[in-house]
Amino acid sequence: MKKFKTVAIFVYPAEAQVIKAKLESEGIDVFLRNEYTVAAEPFASNAMGGVKMQVYKEDFLRALGLIEKGSPDFSQTITELLKCPNCSKRSVREQHDVTTATNTADRLKAVLYSVVPFIDHKNYKCTSCAHEFDLNE
């Protein structure tokens, strides 16, 4: 049985479709989670963690390379590749993503950050040392 891995996360399905077409033209099978739900109810995108672009695990690095080459901005949403600047571990989660929240407090914060986007906060949090940070730090 093949396993999937999330290679990118998008706010809108149209953004995901552009990258999906590029990856499929290179022979990579792409699956979009939450695509139809977000298309029907766009305001639910942040609460659901966005449209998740998934590929088979064996295609992950190739897909990541194609995304970085064609659209470097999209590759910044991939938290599995981020290192915590405090402890250097790769256990980082995006604060807006409800699905990766580990406890009720983090889930409530993720919903709050999604509903009220102008609140000043850090975008990423290390699940090992609880350090909050942005990519430009």
GROMACS .gro file of N, CA, C and O in nm, residues 25-125:
model
  404
   25SER      N    1   0.227   1.696  -1.525
   25SER     CA    2   0.294   1.696  -1.656
   25SER      C    3   0.433   1.634  -1.647
   25SER      O    4   0.488   1.590  -1.747
   26GLU      N    5   0.487   1.626  -1.526
   26GLU     CA    6   0.617   1.563  -1.502
   26GLU      C    7   0.602   1.417  -1.459
   26GLU      O    8   0.698   1.354  -1.417
   27GLY      N    9   0.478   1.365  -1.461
   27GLY     CA   10   0.455   1.225  -1.429
   27GLY      C   11   0.435   1.193  -1.282
   27GLY      O   12   0.447   1.079  -1.242
   28ILE      N   13   0.404   1.294  -1.201
   28ILE     CA   14   0.384   1.273  -1.057
   28ILE      C   15   0.233   1.275  -1.029
   28ILE      O   16   0.164   1.370  -1.067
   29ASP      N   17   0.184   1.171  -0.965
   29ASP     CA   18   0.043   1.167  -0.926
   29ASP      C   19   0.020   1.261  -0.808
   29ASP      O   20   0.094   1.256  -0.710
   30VAL      N   21  -0.083   1.346  -0.818
   30VAL     CA   22  -0.111   1.446  -0.716
   30VAL      C   23  -0.255   1.430  -0.667
   30VAL      O   24  -0.346   1.409  -0.746
   31PHE      N   25  -0.272   1.442  -0.536
   31PHE     CA   26  -0.404   1.434  -0.473
   31PHE      C   27  -0.424   1.558  -0.388
   31PHE      O   28  -0.334   1.597  -0.313
   32LEU      N   29  -0.541   1.619  -0.399
   32LEU     CA   30  -0.570   1.740  -0.323
   32LEU      C   31  -0.674   1.710  -0.216
   32LEU      O   32  -0.788   1.674  -0.248
   33ARG      N   33  -0.635   1.724  -0.089
   33ARG     CA   34  -0.729   1.706   0.022
   33ARG      C   35  -0.797   1.839   0.051
   33ARG      O   36  -0.736   1.944   0.046
   34ASN      N   37  -0.925   1.833   0.081
   34ASN     CA   38  -1.009   1.949   0.115
   34ASN      C   39  -1.040   2.039  -0.004
   34ASN      O   40  -1.096   2.147   0.014
   35GLU      N   41  -1.005   1.998  -0.124
   35GLU     CA   42  -1.023   2.083  -0.243
   35GLU      C   43  -1.169   2.124  -0.262
   35GLU      O   44  -1.200   2.242  -0.277
   36TYR      N   45  -1.259   2.027  -0.261
   36TYR     CA   46  -1.399   2.057  -0.290
   36TYR      C   47  -1.467   2.130  -0.175
   36TYR      O   48  -1.552   2.218  -0.196
   37THR      N   49  -1.430   2.098  -0.053
   37THR     CA   50  -1.488   2.166   0.062
   37THR      C   51  -1.449   2.313   0.061
   37THR      O   52  -1.533   2.401   0.082
   38VAL      N   53  -1.322   2.343   0.036
   38VAL     CA   54  -1.276   2.481   0.032
   38VAL      C   55  -1.334   2.555  -0.088
   38VAL      O   56  -1.367   2.674  -0.080
   39ALA      N   57  -1.352   2.485  -0.200
   39ALA     CA   58  -1.414   2.549  -0.317
   39ALA      C   59  -1.559   2.589  -0.288
   39ALA      O   60  -1.605   2.694  -0.330
   40ALA      N   61  -1.629   2.504  -0.213
   40ALA     CA   62  -1.768   2.533  -0.179
   40ALA      C   63  -1.780   2.638  -0.069
   40ALA      O   64  -1.874   2.717  -0.068
   41GLU      N   65  -1.686   2.639   0.023
   41GLU     CA   66  -1.689   2.733   0.137
   41GLU      C   67  -1.548   2.789   0.159
   41GLU      O   68  -1.474   2.741   0.245
   42PRO      N   69  -1.509   2.893   0.082
   42PRO     CA   70  -1.372   2.946   0.089
   42PRO      C   71  -1.329   2.994   0.228
   42PRO      O   72  -1.212   2.988   0.262
   43PHE      N   73  -1.423   3.040   0.308
   43PHE     CA   74  -1.387   3.090   0.441
   43PHE      C   75  -1.345   2.978   0.535
   43PHE      O   76  -1.288   3.002   0.640
   44ALA      N   77  -1.371   2.854   0.498
   44ALA     CA   78  -1.333   2.740   0.581
   44ALA      C   79  -1.189   2.697   0.557
   44ALA      O   80  -1.137   2.613   0.629
   45SER      N   81  -1.122   2.755   0.460
   45SER     CA   82  -0.988   2.712   0.422
   45SER      C   83  -0.890   2.715   0.539
   45SER      O   84  -0.823   2.616   0.567
   46ASN      N   85  -0.880   2.826   0.608
   46ASN     CA   86  -0.784   2.835   0.718
   46ASN      C   87  -0.821   2.744   0.833
   46ASN      O   88  -0.735   2.683   0.896
   47ALA      N   89  -0.948   2.733   0.862
   47ALA     CA   90  -0.992   2.647   0.973
   47ALA      C   91  -0.962   2.500   0.944
   47ALA      O   92  -0.935   2.423   1.035
   48MET      N   93  -0.963   2.462   0.816
   48MET     CA   94  -0.937   2.323   0.778
   48MET      C   95  -0.789   2.297   0.752
   48MET      O   96  -0.750   2.186   0.724
   49GLY      N   97  -0.709   2.401   0.758
   49GLY     CA   98  -0.567   2.383   0.729
   49GLY      C   99  -0.535   2.397   0.583
   49GLY      O  100  -0.428   2.359   0.538
   50GLY      N  101  -0.627   2.451   0.503
   50GLY     CA  102  -0.604   2.475   0.361
   50GLY      C  103  -0.621   2.352   0.275
   50GLY      O  104  -0.661   2.245   0.322
   51VAL      N  105  -0.591   2.368   0.148
   51VAL     CA  106  -0.595   2.258   0.052
   51VAL      C  107  -0.458   2.192   0.054
   51VAL      O  108  -0.357   2.255   0.022
   52LYS      N  109  -0.453   2.068   0.095
   52LYS     CA  110  -0.326   1.997   0.110
   52LYS      C  111  -0.295   1.919  -0.018
   52LYS      O  112  -0.375   1.836  -0.061
   53MET      N  113  -0.181   1.950  -0.076
   53MET     CA  114  -0.135   1.879  -0.195
   53MET      C  115  -0.051   1.761  -0.149
   53MET      O  116   0.050   1.778  -0.082
   54GLN      N  117  -0.095   1.641  -0.186
   54GLN     CA  118  -0.026   1.520  -0.143
   54GLN      C  119   0.024   1.442  -0.264
   54GLN      O  120  -0.041   1.439  -0.369
   55VAL      N  121   0.140   1.380  -0.246
   55VAL     CA  122   0.199   1.293  -0.348
   55VAL      C  123   0.241   1.164  -0.279
   55VAL      O  124   0.247   1.158  -0.156
   56TYR      N  125   0.270   1.062  -0.357
   56TYR     CA  126   0.323   0.939  -0.299
   56TYR      C  127   0.459   0.970  -0.237
   56TYR      O  128   0.534   1.053  -0.287
   57LYS      N  129   0.491   0.900  -0.128
   57LYS     CA  130   0.617   0.925  -0.056
   57LYS      C  131   0.738   0.917  -0.147
   57LYS      O  132   0.831   0.995  -0.135
   58GLU      N  133   0.737   0.821  -0.239
   58GLU     CA  134   0.853   0.804  -0.326
   58GLU      C  135   0.869   0.920  -0.425
   58GLU      O  136   0.977   0.939  -0.482
   59ASP      N  137   0.764   0.999  -0.447
   59ASP     CA  138   0.770   1.114  -0.537
   59ASP      C  139   0.792   1.246  -0.463
   59ASP      O  140   0.802   1.352  -0.526
   60PHE      N  141   0.798   1.241  -0.330
   60PHE     CA  142   0.801   1.363  -0.249
   60PHE      C  143   0.917   1.456  -0.284
   60PHE      O  144   0.898   1.574  -0.312
   61LEU      N  145   1.040   1.405  -0.283
   61LEU     CA  146   1.156   1.491  -0.307
   61LEU      C  147   1.157   1.549  -0.448
   61LEU      O  148   1.191   1.665  -0.468
   62ARG      N  149   1.116   1.469  -0.544
   62ARG     CA  150   1.110   1.518  -0.683
   62ARG      C  151   1.004   1.627  -0.696
   62ARG      O  152   1.027   1.731  -0.757
   63ALA      N  153   0.886   1.605  -0.633
   63ALA     CA  154   0.780   1.704  -0.637
   63ALA      C  155   0.822   1.833  -0.567
   63ALA      O  156   0.798   1.944  -0.616
   64LEU      N  157   0.887   1.818  -0.453
   64LEU     CA  158   0.935   1.934  -0.379
   64LEU      C  159   1.033   2.016  -0.463
   64LEU      O  160   1.027   2.139  -0.468
   65GLY      N  161   1.124   1.947  -0.530
   65GLY     CA  162   1.221   2.015  -0.617
   65GLY      C  163   1.153   2.092  -0.729
   65GLY      O  164   1.192   2.205  -0.760
   66LEU      N  165   1.051   2.032  -0.790
   66LEU     CA  166   0.980   2.100  -0.898
   66LEU      C  167   0.904   2.222  -0.846
   66LEU      O  168   0.899   2.325  -0.913
   67ILE      N  169   0.845   2.210  -0.728
   67ILE     CA  170   0.773   2.324  -0.670
   67ILE      C  171   0.870   2.436  -0.636
   67ILE      O  172   0.844   2.553  -0.668
   68GLU      N  173   0.983   2.403  -0.574
   68GLU     CA  174   1.081   2.506  -0.539
   68GLU      C  175   1.137   2.573  -0.663
   68GLU      O  176   1.160   2.693  -0.664
   69LYS      N  177   1.158   2.496  -0.767
   69LYS     CA  178   1.214   2.550  -0.891
   69LYS      C  179   1.114   2.644  -0.958
   69LYS      O  180   1.149   2.753  -1.002
   70GLY      N  181   0.986   2.603  -0.964
   70GLY     CA  182   0.886   2.683  -1.034
   70GLY      C  183   0.819   2.789  -0.949
   70GLY      O  184   0.786   2.897  -0.998
   71SER      N  185   0.800   2.764  -0.820
   71SER     CA  186   0.729   2.856  -0.732
   71SER      C  187   0.787   2.851  -0.591
   71SER      O  188   0.733   2.785  -0.504
   72PRO      N  189   0.895   2.923  -0.566
   72PRO     CA  190   0.958   2.915  -0.434
   72PRO      C  191   0.868   2.961  -0.319
   72PRO      O  192   0.881   2.913  -0.208
   73ASP      N  193   0.774   3.049  -0.346
   73ASP     CA  194   0.684   3.098  -0.240
   73ASP      C  195   0.599   2.986  -0.182
   73ASP      O  196   0.573   2.981  -0.063
   74PHE      N  197   0.554   2.894  -0.266
   74PHE     CA  198   0.468   2.786  -0.219
   74PHE      C  199   0.543   2.689  -0.129
   74PHE      O  200   0.487   2.630  -0.040
   75SER      N  201   0.671   2.672  -0.152
   75SER     CA  202   0.747   2.574  -0.074
   75SER      C  203   0.766   2.617   0.070
   75SER      O  204   0.803   2.537   0.155
   76GLN      N  205   0.738   2.742   0.105
   76GLN     CA  206   0.753   2.789   0.242
   76GLN      C  207   0.646   2.731   0.335
   76GLN      O  208   0.659   2.738   0.455
   77THR      N  209   0.541   2.674   0.280
   77THR     CA  210   0.435   2.617   0.366
   77THR      C  211   0.466   2.476   0.411
   77THR      O  212   0.389   2.417   0.484
   78ILE      N  213   0.578   2.422   0.372
   78ILE     CA  214   0.612   2.284   0.405
   78ILE      C  215   0.686   2.283   0.539
   78ILE      O  216   0.804   2.311   0.546
   79THR      N  217   0.616   2.249   0.643
   79THR     CA  218   0.675   2.258   0.777
   79THR      C  219   0.765   2.140   0.810
   79THR      O  220   0.849   2.151   0.897
   80GLU      N  221   0.751   2.029   0.740
   80GLU     CA  222   0.834   1.912   0.770
   80GLU      C  223   0.982   1.936   0.743
   80GLU      O  224   1.067   1.867   0.794
   81LEU      N  225   1.013   2.036   0.662
   81LEU     CA  226   1.152   2.063   0.628
   81LEU      C  227   1.211   2.175   0.711
   81LEU      O  228   1.329   2.205   0.698
   82LEU      N  229   1.131   2.237   0.797
   82LEU     CA  230   1.178   2.349   0.877
   82LEU      C  231   1.247   2.301   1.004
   82LEU      O  232   1.201   2.207   1.068
   83LYS      N  233   1.353   2.369   1.040
   83LYS     CA  234   1.422   2.343   1.166
   83LYS      C  235   1.388   2.453   1.264
   83LYS      O  236   1.383   2.571   1.228
   84CYS      N  237   1.370   2.416   1.387
   84CYS     CA  238   1.347   2.514   1.493
   84CYS      C  239   1.477   2.590   1.516
   84CYS      O  240   1.582   2.529   1.534
   85PRO      N  241   1.475   2.725   1.515
   85PRO     CA  242   1.597   2.801   1.538
   85PRO      C  243   1.648   2.789   1.682
   85PRO      O  244   1.764   2.819   1.710
   86ASN      N  245   1.563   2.742   1.773
   86ASN     CA  246   1.602   2.731   1.913
   86ASN      C  247   1.668   2.596   1.943
   86ASN      O  248   1.776   2.591   2.002
   87CYS      N  249   1.605   2.484   1.902
   87CYS     CA  250   1.656   2.351   1.937
   87CYS      C  251   1.705   2.271   1.815
   87CYS      O  252   1.754   2.160   1.830
   88SER      N  253   1.688   2.325   1.696
   88SER     CA  254   1.731   2.264   1.569
   88SER      C  255   1.661   2.133   1.535
   88SER      O  256   1.708   2.057   1.452
   89LYS      N  257   1.548   2.104   1.598
   89LYS     CA  258   1.471   1.984   1.563
   89LYS      C  259   1.373   2.016   1.452
   89LYS      O  260   1.333   2.130   1.433
   90ARG      N  261   1.332   1.913   1.380
   90ARG     CA  262   1.237   1.930   1.270
   90ARG      C  263   1.097   1.891   1.315
   90ARG      O  264   1.030   1.813   1.251
   91SER      N  265   1.055   1.944   1.425
   91SER     CA  266   0.920   1.916   1.476
   91SER      C  267   0.842   2.047   1.486
   91SER      O  268   0.805   2.091   1.592
   92VAL      N  269   0.822   2.107   1.371
   92VAL     CA  270   0.760   2.239   1.362
   92VAL      C  271   0.619   2.225   1.305
   92VAL      O  272   0.595   2.144   1.217
   93ARG      N  273   0.526   2.303   1.358
   93ARG     CA  274   0.391   2.306   1.303
   93ARG      C  275   0.352   2.449   1.274
   93ARG      O  276   0.396   2.542   1.341
   94GLU      N  277   0.269   2.466   1.171
   94GLU     CA  278   0.217   2.597   1.138
   94GLU      C  279   0.105   2.631   1.235
   94GLU      O  280   0.016   2.550   1.259
   95GLN      N  281   0.108   2.750   1.291
   95GLN     CA  282   0.012   2.789   1.395
   95GLN      C  283  -0.132   2.797   1.343
   95GLN      O  284  -0.226   2.780   1.419
   96HIS      N  285  -0.151   2.820   1.213
   96HIS     CA  286  -0.286   2.830   1.157
   96HIS      C  287  -0.351   2.695   1.131
   96HIS      O  288  -0.469   2.686   1.106
   97ASP      N  289  -0.273   2.590   1.133
   97ASP     CA  290  -0.321   2.458   1.093
   97ASP      C  291  -0.386   2.384   1.210
   97ASP      O  292  -0.319   2.336   1.300
   98VAL      N  293  -0.517   2.375   1.206
   98VAL     CA  294  -0.593   2.309   1.312
   98VAL      C  295  -0.563   2.160   1.316
   98VAL      O  296  -0.557   2.099   1.422
   99THR      N  297  -0.541   2.100   1.200
   99THR     CA  298  -0.524   1.954   1.193
   99THR      C  299  -0.395   1.905   1.258
   99THR      O  300  -0.388   1.790   1.297
  100THR      N  301  -0.293   1.990   1.269
  100THR     CA  302  -0.168   1.946   1.331
  100THR      C  303  -0.156   1.991   1.476
  100THR      O  304  -0.053   1.964   1.539
  101ALA      N  305  -0.257   2.057   1.527
  101ALA     CA  306  -0.253   2.101   1.667
  101ALA      C  307  -0.251   1.979   1.758
  101ALA      O  308  -0.323   1.882   1.736
  102THR      N  309  -0.168   1.986   1.861
  102THR     CA  310  -0.150   1.870   1.948
  102THR      C  311  -0.239   1.872   2.071
  102THR      O  312  -0.254   1.771   2.138
  103ASN      N  313  -0.296   1.987   2.103
  103ASN     CA  314  -0.383   1.995   2.221
  103ASN      C  315  -0.494   2.097   2.197
  103ASN      O  316  -0.495   2.167   2.096
  104THR      N  317  -0.586   2.105   2.289
  104THR     CA  318  -0.702   2.193   2.274
  104THR      C  319  -0.661   2.340   2.265
  104THR      O  320  -0.717   2.415   2.186
  105ALA      N  321  -0.565   2.380   2.345
  105ALA     CA  322  -0.521   2.520   2.344
  105ALA      C  323  -0.465   2.559   2.207
  105ALA      O  324  -0.496   2.666   2.154
  106ASP      N  325  -0.384   2.470   2.147
  106ASP     CA  326  -0.329   2.498   2.014
  106ASP      C  327  -0.439   2.500   1.908
  106ASP      O  328  -0.433   2.578   1.814
  107ARG      N  329  -0.539   2.413   1.921
  107ARG     CA  330  -0.651   2.413   1.826
  107ARG      C  331  -0.729   2.545   1.835
  107ARG      O  332  -0.765   2.603   1.733
  108LEU      N  333  -0.755   2.590   1.955
  108LEU     CA  334  -0.827   2.716   1.973
  108LEU      C  335  -0.747   2.835   1.918
  108LEU      O  336  -0.803   2.924   1.854
  109LYS      N  337  -0.615   2.833   1.941
  109LYS     CA  338  -0.531   2.940   1.886
  109LYS      C  339  -0.533   2.936   1.733
  109LYS      O  340  -0.540   3.039   1.668
  110ALA      N  341  -0.527   2.817   1.674
  110ALA     CA  342  -0.529   2.805   1.528
  110ALA      C  343  -0.658   2.859   1.470
  110ALA      O  344  -0.658   2.930   1.370
  111VAL      N  345  -0.770   2.828   1.534
  111VAL     CA  346  -0.899   2.881   1.488
  111VAL      C  347  -0.901   3.032   1.502
  111VAL      O  348  -0.944   3.105   1.412
  112LEU      N  349  -0.854   3.084   1.616
  112LEU     CA  350  -0.851   3.228   1.639
  112LEU      C  351  -0.765   3.298   1.535
  112LEU      O  352  -0.806   3.399   1.478
  113TYR      N  353  -0.646   3.244   1.507
  113TYR     CA  354  -0.558   3.305   1.408
  113TYR      C  355  -0.619   3.301   1.268
  113TYR      O  356  -0.594   3.388   1.186
  114SER      N  357  -0.701   3.200   1.242
  114SER     CA  358  -0.766   3.189   1.111
  114SER      C  359  -0.881   3.287   1.098
  114SER      O  360  -0.902   3.346   0.992
  115VAL      N  361  -0.957   3.303   1.205
  115VAL     CA  362  -1.075   3.390   1.201
  115VAL      C  363  -1.036   3.537   1.211
  115VAL      O  364  -1.095   3.623   1.146
  116VAL      N  365  -0.936   3.568   1.293
  116VAL     CA  366  -0.892   3.707   1.313
  116VAL      C  367  -0.746   3.716   1.268
  116VAL      O  368  -0.654   3.710   1.350
  117PRO      N  369  -0.722   3.732   1.137
  117PRO     CA  370  -0.587   3.722   1.084
  117PRO      C  371  -0.494   3.837   1.120
  117PRO      O  372  -0.374   3.826   1.106
  118PHE      N  373  -0.546   3.949   1.168
  118PHE     CA  374  -0.460   4.063   1.196
  118PHE      C  375  -0.398   4.060   1.336
  118PHE      O  376  -0.327   4.150   1.375
  119ILE      N  377  -0.424   3.954   1.413
  119ILE     CA  378  -0.360   3.939   1.544
  119ILE      C  379  -0.211   3.916   1.522
  119ILE      O  380  -0.171   3.834   1.440
  120ASP      N  381  -0.127   3.989   1.595
  120ASP     CA  382   0.018   3.974   1.582
  120ASP      C  383   0.064   3.846   1.652
  120ASP      O  384   0.044   3.831   1.772
  121HIS      N  385   0.122   3.755   1.576
  121HIS     CA  386   0.169   3.628   1.631
  121HIS      C  387   0.276   3.571   1.539
  121HIS      O  388   0.293   3.615   1.427
  122LYS      N  389   0.346   3.472   1.588
  122LYS     CA  390   0.446   3.401   1.508
  122LYS      C  391   0.374   3.291   1.430
  122LYS      O  392   0.277   3.233   1.476
  123ASN      N  393   0.422   3.261   1.310
  123ASN     CA  394   0.354   3.165   1.223
  123ASN      C  395   0.386   3.019   1.254
  123ASN      O  396   0.310   2.932   1.218
  124TYR      N  397   0.500   2.992   1.318
  124TYR     CA  398   0.541   2.855   1.341
  124TYR      C  399   0.571   2.831   1.489
  124TYR      O  400   0.613   2.922   1.560
  125LYS      N  401   0.552   2.705   1.532
  125LYS     CA  402   0.580   2.668   1.670
  125LYS      C  403   0.647   2.531   1.672
  125LYS      O  404   0.599   2.438   1.608
   0.00000   0.00000   0.00000
